[in-house]
PDB file of N, CA and C and ligand atoms in Angstrom:
ATOM      1  N   MET L   1       8.031   7.097   8.574  1.00  0.00           N
ATOM      2  CA  MET L   1       7.793   6.107   7.360  1.00  0.00           C
ATOM      3  C   MET L   1       7.981   4.607   7.692  1.00  0.00           C
ATOM      4  N   LEU L   2       7.462   3.654   6.961  1.00  0.00           N
ATOM      5  CA  LEU L   2       7.566   2.336   7.184  1.00  0.00           C
ATOM      6  C   LEU L   2       8.957   2.023   6.509  1.00  0.00           C
ATOM      7  N   SER L   3       9.551   0.921   7.091  1.00  0.00           N
ATOM      8  CA  SER L   3      10.711   0.346   6.440  1.00  0.00           C
ATOM      9  C   SER L   3      10.364  -0.498   5.183  1.00  0.00           C
ATOM     10  N   CYS L   4      11.328  -0.753   4.433  1.00  0.00           N
ATOM     11  CA  CYS L   4      11.126  -1.512   3.282  1.00  0.00           C
ATOM     12  C   CYS L   4      11.013  -3.040   3.657  1.00  0.00           C
ATOM     13  N   LYS L   5      11.605  -3.336   4.919  1.00  0.00           N
ATOM     14  CA  LYS L   5      11.316  -4.616   5.442  1.00  0.00           C
ATOM     15  C   LYS L   5       9.805  -4.862   5.827  1.00  0.00           C
ATOM     16  N   HIS L   6       9.300  -3.762   6.339  1.00  0.00           N
ATOM     17  CA  HIS L   6       7.857  -3.951   6.858  1.00  0.00           C
ATOM     18  C   HIS L   6       6.973  -4.083   5.677  1.00  0.00           C
ATOM     19  N   ILE L   7       7.326  -3.370   4.716  1.00  0.00           N
ATOM     20  CA  ILE L   7       6.657  -3.384   3.371  1.00  0.00           C
ATOM     21  C   ILE L   7       6.598  -4.790   2.822  1.00  0.00           C
ATOM     22  N   ALA L   8       7.799  -5.489   2.727  1.00  0.00           N
ATOM     23  CA  ALA L   8       8.048  -6.801   2.215  1.00  0.00           C
ATOM     24  C   ALA L   8       7.340  -7.760   2.990  1.00  0.00           C
ATOM     25  N   GLU L   9       7.346  -7.593   4.400  1.00  0.00           N
ATOM     26  CA  GLU L   9       6.669  -8.655   5.168  1.00  0.00           C
ATOM     27  C   GLU L   9       5.144  -8.564   5.277  1.00  0.00           C
ATOM     28  N   ASN L  10       4.652  -7.279   4.810  1.00  0.00           N
ATOM     29  CA  ASN L  10       3.093  -7.084   5.049  1.00  0.00           C
ATOM     30  C   ASN L  10       2.639  -6.912   3.631  1.00  0.00           C
ATOM     31  N   ALA L  11       3.132  -7.266   2.514  1.00  0.00           N
ATOM     32  CA  ALA L  11       2.642  -7.090   1.354  1.00  0.00           C
ATOM     33  C   ALA L  11       1.439  -7.708   1.036  1.00  0.00           C
ATOM     34  N   THR L  12       1.452  -9.068   1.507  1.00  0.00           N
ATOM     35  CA  THR L  12       0.164  -9.935   1.324  1.00  0.00           C
ATOM     36  C   THR L  12      -1.000  -9.286   1.928  1.00  0.00           C
ATOM     37  N   ASP L  13      -0.757  -8.892   3.212  1.00  0.00           N
ATOM     38  CA  ASP L  13      -1.964  -8.281   3.943  1.00  0.00           C
ATOM     39  C   ASP L  13      -2.543  -6.999   3.214  1.00  0.00           C
ATOM     40  N   TYR L  14      -1.570  -6.243   2.571  1.00  0.00           N
ATOM     41  CA  TYR L  14      -2.003  -5.120   2.033  1.00  0.00           C
ATOM     42  C   TYR L  14      -2.810  -5.589   0.671  1.00  0.00           C
ATOM     43  N   MET L  15      -2.253  -6.326  -0.032  1.00  0.00           N
ATOM     44  CA  MET L  15      -2.898  -6.863  -1.340  1.00  0.00           C
ATOM     45  C   MET L  15      -4.190  -7.431  -1.167  1.00  0.00           C
ATOM     46  N   GLU L  16      -4.420  -8.109  -0.016  1.00  0.00           N
ATOM     47  CA  GLU L  16      -5.490  -8.922   0.132  1.00  0.00           C
ATOM     48  C   GLU L  16      -6.602  -8.126   1.063  1.00  0.00           C
ATOM     49  N   GLY L  17      -6.137  -6.915   1.230  1.00  0.00           N
ATOM     50  CA  GLY L  17      -7.268  -6.038   2.028  1.00  0.00           C
ATOM     51  C   GLY L  17      -7.170  -6.278   3.470  1.00  0.00           C
ATOM     52  N   ARG L  18      -6.382  -6.837   4.171  1.00  0.00           N
ATOM     53  CA  ARG L  18      -6.379  -7.170   5.514  1.00  0.00           C
ATOM     54  C   ARG L  18      -5.669  -6.248   6.442  1.00  0.00           C
ATOM     55  N   MET L  19      -5.842  -4.834   5.950  1.00  0.00           N
ATOM     56  CA  MET L  19      -5.340  -3.703   6.645  1.00  0.00           C
ATOM     57  C   MET L  19      -6.375  -2.674   6.927  1.00  0.00           C
ATOM     58  N   ASN L  20      -6.357  -1.935   7.864  1.00  0.00           N
ATOM     59  CA  ASN L  20      -7.233  -0.765   8.080  1.00  0.00           C
ATOM     60  C   ASN L  20      -6.921   0.168   7.309  1.00  0.00           C
ATOM     61  N   PHE L  21      -7.711   1.500   7.144  1.00  0.00           N
ATOM     62  CA  PHE L  21      -7.498   2.518   6.214  1.00  0.00           C
ATOM     63  C   PHE L  21      -6.199   3.251   6.550  1.00  0.00           C
ATOM     64  N   PHE L  22      -5.848   3.537   7.824  1.00  0.00           N
ATOM     65  CA  PHE L  22      -4.541   4.112   8.136  1.00  0.00           C
ATOM     66  C   PHE L  22      -3.190   3.283   7.906  1.00  0.00           C
ATOM     67  N   GLN L  23      -3.420   1.972   8.088  1.00  0.00           N
ATOM     68  CA  GLN L  23      -2.307   1.085   7.638  1.00  0.00           C
ATOM     69  C   GLN L  23      -2.023   1.102   6.369  1.00  0.00           C
ATOM     70  N   ARG L  24      -3.211   1.161   5.558  1.00  0.00           N
ATOM     71  CA  ARG L  24      -3.024   1.099   3.915  1.00  0.00           C
ATOM     72  C   ARG L  24      -2.374   2.498   3.558  1.00  0.00           C
ATOM     73  N   LEU L  25      -2.882   3.669   4.243  1.00  0.00           N
ATOM     74  CA  LEU L  25      -2.169   4.951   3.987  1.00  0.00           C
ATOM     75  C   LEU L  25      -0.828   5.019   4.234  1.00  0.00           C
ATOM     76  N   LYS L  26      -0.253   4.392   5.238  1.00  0.00           N
ATOM     77  CA  LYS L  26       1.027   4.464   5.780  1.00  0.00           C
ATOM     78  C   LYS L  26       1.831   3.669   4.627  1.00  0.00           C
ATOM     79  N   PHE L  27       1.253   2.515   4.362  1.00  0.00           N
ATOM     80  CA  PHE L  27       1.821   1.577   3.164  1.00  0.00           C
ATOM     81  C   PHE L  27       2.087   2.392   1.882  1.00  0.00           C
ATOM     82  N   ARG L  28       0.906   2.933   1.441  1.00  0.00           N
ATOM     83  CA  ARG L  28       1.014   3.638   0.263  1.00  0.00           C
ATOM     84  C   ARG L  28       1.961   4.900   0.071  1.00  0.00           C
ATOM     85  N   SER L  29       2.123   5.584   1.316  1.00  0.00           N
ATOM     86  CA  SER L  29       2.910   6.724   1.305  1.00  0.00           C
ATOM     87  C   SER L  29       4.295   6.288   1.195  1.00  0.00           C
ATOM     88  N   HIS L  30       4.554   4.965   1.693  1.00  0.00           N
ATOM     89  CA  HIS L  30       6.072   4.502   1.507  1.00  0.00           C
ATOM     90  C   HIS L  30       6.271   3.992  -0.082  1.00  0.00           C
ATOM     91  N   LEU L  31       5.196   3.526  -0.577  1.00  0.00           N
ATOM     92  CA  LEU L  31       5.180   3.163  -1.985  1.00  0.00           C
ATOM     93  C   LEU L  31       5.544   4.219  -2.887  1.00  0.00           C
ATOM     94  N   ARG L  32       4.807   5.543  -2.399  1.00  0.00           N
ATOM     95  CA  ARG L  32       5.012   6.650  -3.406  1.00  0.00           C
ATOM     96  C   ARG L  32       6.479   7.212  -3.437  1.00  0.00           C
ATOM     97  N   ALA L  33       7.168   6.911  -2.178  1.00  0.00           N
ATOM     98  CA  ALA L  33       8.419   7.379  -1.995  1.00  0.00           C
ATOM     99  C   ALA L  33       9.594   6.593  -2.481  1.00  0.00           C
ATOM    100  N   CYS L  34       9.245   5.220  -2.511  1.00  0.00           N
ATOM    101  CA  CYS L  34      10.260   4.110  -2.662  1.00  0.00           C
ATOM    102  C   CYS L  34       9.983   3.287  -4.007  1.00  0.00           C
ATOM    103  N   VAL L  35      10.762   3.614  -4.863  1.00  0.00           N
ATOM    104  CA  VAL L  35      10.687   3.034  -6.338  1.00  0.00           C
ATOM    105  C   VAL L  35      10.845   1.334  -6.143  1.00  0.00           C
ATOM    106  N   HIS L  36      11.754   0.827  -5.287  1.00  0.00           N
ATOM    107  CA  HIS L  36      11.911  -0.524  -5.128  1.00  0.00           C
ATOM    108  C   HIS L  36      10.700  -1.132  -4.612  1.00  0.00           C
ATOM    109  N   CYS L  37       9.999  -0.598  -3.596  1.00  0.00           N
ATOM    110  CA  CYS L  37       8.888  -1.327  -3.094  1.00  0.00           C
ATOM    111  C   CYS L  37       7.685  -1.163  -4.014  1.00  0.00           C
ATOM    112  N   GLY L  38       7.514  -0.039  -4.843  1.00  0.00           N
ATOM    113  CA  GLY L  38       6.637  -0.010  -5.808  1.00  0.00           C
ATOM    114  C   GLY L  38       6.685  -1.138  -6.845  1.00  0.00           C
ATOM    115  N   ARG L  39       7.957  -1.412  -7.159  1.00  0.00           N
ATOM    116  CA  ARG L  39       8.089  -2.513  -8.213  1.00  0.00           C
ATOM    117  C   ARG L  39       7.822  -3.596  -7.515  1.00  0.00           C
ATOM    118  N   PHE L  40       8.239  -4.036  -6.410  1.00  0.00           N
ATOM    119  CA  PHE L  40       8.060  -5.150  -5.663  1.00  0.00           C
ATOM    120  C   PHE L  40       6.505  -5.363  -5.523  1.00  0.00           C
ATOM    121  N   LEU L  41       5.714  -4.349  -5.307  1.00  0.00           N
ATOM    122  CA  LEU L  41       4.322  -4.538  -5.149  1.00  0.00           C
ATOM    123  C   LEU L  41       3.521  -4.869  -6.417  1.00  0.00           C
ATOM    124  N   ARG L  42       4.124  -4.092  -7.361  1.00  0.00           N
ATOM    125  CA  ARG L  42       3.562  -4.456  -8.734  1.00  0.00           C
ATOM    126  C   ARG L  42       3.617  -5.927  -9.138  1.00  0.00           C
ATOM    127  N   HIS L  43       4.869  -6.439  -8.835  1.00  0.00           N
ATOM    128  CA  HIS L  43       5.298  -7.948  -9.051  1.00  0.00           C
ATOM    129  C   HIS L  43       4.351  -8.755  -8.338  1.00  0.00           C
ATOM    130  N   ILE L  44       4.188  -8.463  -7.055  1.00  0.00           N
ATOM    131  CA  ILE L  44       3.248  -9.193  -6.191  1.00  0.00           C
ATOM    132  C   ILE L  44       1.883  -9.159  -6.720  1.00  0.00           C
ATOM    133  N   GLY L  45       1.521  -7.815  -7.037  1.00  0.00           N
ATOM    134  CA  GLY L  45       0.124  -7.732  -7.622  1.00  0.00           C
ATOM    135  C   GLY L  45      -0.310  -8.655  -8.818  1.00  0.00           C
ATOM    136  N   LEU L  46       0.711  -8.659  -9.729  1.00  0.00           N
ATOM    137  CA  LEU L  46       0.501  -9.348 -10.799  1.00  0.00           C
ATOM    138  C   LEU L  46       0.409 -10.920 -10.440  1.00  0.00           C
ATOM    139  N   THR L  47       1.086 -11.356  -9.584  1.00  0.00           N
ATOM    140  CA  THR L  47       1.047 -12.720  -9.042  1.00  0.00           C
ATOM    141  C   THR L  47      -0.326 -12.942  -8.571  1.00  0.00           C
ATOM    142  N   CYS L  48      -0.831 -11.995  -7.774  1.00  0.00           N
ATOM    143  CA  CYS L  48      -1.993 -12.139  -7.029  1.00  0.00           C
ATOM    144  C   CYS L  48      -3.284 -12.073  -7.815  1.00  0.00           C
ATOM    145  N   ILE L  49      -3.186 -11.207  -8.852  1.00  0.00           N
ATOM    146  CA  ILE L  49      -4.214 -11.086  -9.886  1.00  0.00           C
ATOM    147  C   ILE L  49      -4.433 -12.553 -10.600  1.00  0.00           C
ATOM    148  N   VAL L  50      -3.198 -12.987 -11.106  1.00  0.00           N
ATOM    149  CA  VAL L  50      -3.194 -14.348 -11.816  1.00  0.00           C
ATOM    150  C   VAL L  50      -3.829 -15.486 -10.930  1.00  0.00           C
ATOM    151  N   SER L  51      -3.432 -15.469  -9.841  1.00  0.00           N
ATOM    152  CA  SER L  51      -4.052 -16.514  -8.797  1.00  0.00           C
ATOM    153  C   SER L  51      -5.447 -16.331  -8.409  1.00  0.00           C
ATOM    154  N   GLY L  52      -5.947 -15.199  -8.682  1.00  0.00           N
ATOM    155  CA  GLY L  52      -7.455 -14.803  -8.277  1.00  0.00           C
ATOM    156  C   GLY L  52      -7.506 -14.678  -6.702  1.00  0.00           C
ATOM    157  N   SER L  53      -6.672 -14.488  -5.940  1.00  0.00           N
ATOM    158  CA  SER L  53      -6.744 -14.581  -4.459  1.00  0.00           C
ATOM    159  C   SER L  53      -6.837 -13.193  -3.822  1.00  0.00           C
ATOM    160  N   CYS L  54      -6.937 -12.109  -4.683  1.00  0.00           N
ATOM    161  CA  CYS L  54      -7.189 -10.670  -4.057  1.00  0.00           C
ATOM    162  C   CYS L  54      -8.409 -10.128  -4.170  1.00  0.00           C
ATOM    163  N   THR L  55      -8.637  -9.274  -3.213  1.00  0.00           N
ATOM    164  CA  THR L  55      -9.973  -8.664  -3.061  1.00  0.00           C
ATOM    165  C   THR L  55      -9.588  -7.063  -3.482  1.00  0.00           C
ATOM    166  N   HIS L  56      -8.502  -6.534  -3.268  1.00  0.00           N
ATOM    167  CA  HIS L  56      -8.100  -5.225  -3.540  1.00  0.00           C
ATOM    168  C   HIS L  56      -8.992  -4.287  -2.963  1.00  0.00           C
ATOM    169  N   GLN L  57      -9.239  -4.210  -1.747  1.00  0.00           N
ATOM    170  CA  GLN L  57      -9.928  -3.246  -0.997  1.00  0.00           C
ATOM    171  C   GLN L  57      -9.059  -1.995  -0.467  1.00  0.00           C
ATOM    172  N   THR L  58      -8.591  -1.354  -1.472  1.00  0.00           N
ATOM    173  CA  THR L  58      -7.471  -0.299  -1.308  1.00  0.00           C
ATOM    174  C   THR L  58      -8.249   1.058  -1.375  1.00  0.00           C
ATOM    175  N   ALA L  59      -7.584   1.925  -0.693  1.00  0.00           N
ATOM    176  CA  ALA L  59      -8.131   3.409  -0.770  1.00  0.00           C
ATOM    177  C   ALA L  59      -7.844   3.823  -2.110  1.00  0.00           C
ATOM    178  N   THR L  60      -8.781   4.741  -2.722  1.00  0.00           N
ATOM    179  CA  THR L  60      -8.607   5.276  -3.937  1.00  0.00           C
ATOM    180  C   THR L  60      -7.484   6.510  -3.850  1.00  0.00           C
ATOM    181  N   ASP L  61      -6.932   6.732  -5.068  1.00  0.00           N
ATOM    182  CA  ASP L  61      -5.894   7.839  -5.093  1.00  0.00           C
ATOM    183  C   ASP L  61      -6.507   9.098  -4.381  1.00  0.00           C
ATOM    184  N   GLN L  62      -7.660   9.482  -4.689  1.00  0.00           N
ATOM    185  CA  GLN L  62      -8.370  10.630  -4.266  1.00  0.00           C
ATOM    186  C   GLN L  62      -8.459  10.597  -2.699  1.00  0.00           C
ATOM    187  N   GLU L  63      -8.952   9.362  -2.174  1.00  0.00           N
ATOM    188  CA  GLU L  63      -8.977   9.308  -0.744  1.00  0.00           C
ATOM    189  C   GLU L  63      -7.427   9.638   0.013  1.00  0.00           C
ATOM    190  N   VAL L  64      -6.616   8.841  -0.687  1.00  0.00           N
ATOM    191  CA  VAL L  64      -5.116   9.215  -0.181  1.00  0.00           C
ATOM    192  C   VAL L  64      -4.757  10.483  -0.172  1.00  0.00           C
ATOM    193  N   GLU L  65      -4.915  11.311  -1.290  1.00  0.00           N
ATOM    194  CA  GLU L  65      -4.592  12.603  -1.612  1.00  0.00           C
ATOM    195  C   GLU L  65      -5.330  13.466  -0.538  1.00  0.00           C
ATOM    196  N   ALA L  66      -6.603  13.064  -0.110  1.00  0.00           N
ATOM    197  CA  ALA L  66      -7.322  13.939   0.828  1.00  0.00           C
ATOM    198  C   ALA L  66      -6.715  13.838   2.158  1.00  0.00           C
ATOM    199  N   ILE L  67      -6.398  12.666   2.502  1.00  0.00           N
ATOM    200  CA  ILE L  67      -5.756  12.528   3.858  1.00  0.00           C
ATOM    201  C   ILE L  67      -4.397  13.132   4.133  1.00  0.00           C
ATOM    202  N   LEU L  68      -3.558  12.992   2.974  1.00  0.00           N
ATOM    203  CA  LEU L  68      -2.134  13.599   2.840  1.00  0.00           C
ATOM    204  C   LEU L  68      -2.365  14.941   3.111  1.00  0.00           C
ATOM    205  N   GLU L  69      -3.328  15.599   2.514  1.00  0.00           N
ATOM    206  CA  GLU L  69      -3.585  17.138   2.636  1.00  0.00           C
ATOM    207  C   GLU L  69      -3.858  17.477   4.029  1.00  0.00           C
ATOM    208  N   MET L  70      -4.813  16.681   4.726  1.00  0.00           N
ATOM    209  CA  MET L  70      -5.166  16.861   6.063  1.00  0.00           C
ATOM    210  C   MET L  70      -3.915  16.702   6.914  1.00  0.00           C
ATOM    211  N   VAL L  71      -3.068  15.789   6.539  1.00  0.00           N
ATOM    212  CA  VAL L  71      -1.862  15.603   7.489  1.00  0.00           C
ATOM    213  C   VAL L  71      -0.942  16.796   7.327  1.00  0.00           C
ATOM    214  N   LYS L  72      -0.699  17.095   6.149  1.00  0.00           N
ATOM    215  CA  LYS L  72       0.296  18.333   5.825  1.00  0.00           C
ATOM    216  C   LYS L  72      -0.312  19.449   6.571  1.00  0.00           C
ATOM    217  N   ALA L  73      -1.654  19.704   6.546  1.00  0.00           N
ATOM    218  CA  ALA L  73      -2.173  20.868   7.251  1.00  0.00           C
ATOM    219  C   ALA L  73      -2.202  20.885   8.642  1.00  0.00           C
ATOM    220  N   ALA L  74      -2.135  19.816   9.227  1.00  0.00           N
ATOM    221  CA  ALA L  74      -2.208  19.633  10.815  1.00  0.00           C
ATOM    222  C   ALA L  74      -1.055  20.282  11.477  1.00  0.00           C
TER     223      ALA L  74
HETATM  224 ZN1  LIG T   1      10.737   0.762   0.297  1.00  0.00          ZN
END
């Protein structure tokens, strides 16, 4: 799993869609497990939405669930 430090350092790339699908997946799996980073991202997200600088090209929850099932089954 990614470290909280990694999440904090790369939050902007995540929010602005500068990650590939698997990078976003790893990022999101950390957010699902870590309440602190989830809260942090929501805070960043609000700032980002207000400033209008986000594209939000994130995977849908369904895409993430599908991949997680594949990973578990592997
Ligand atoms: Zn964390």
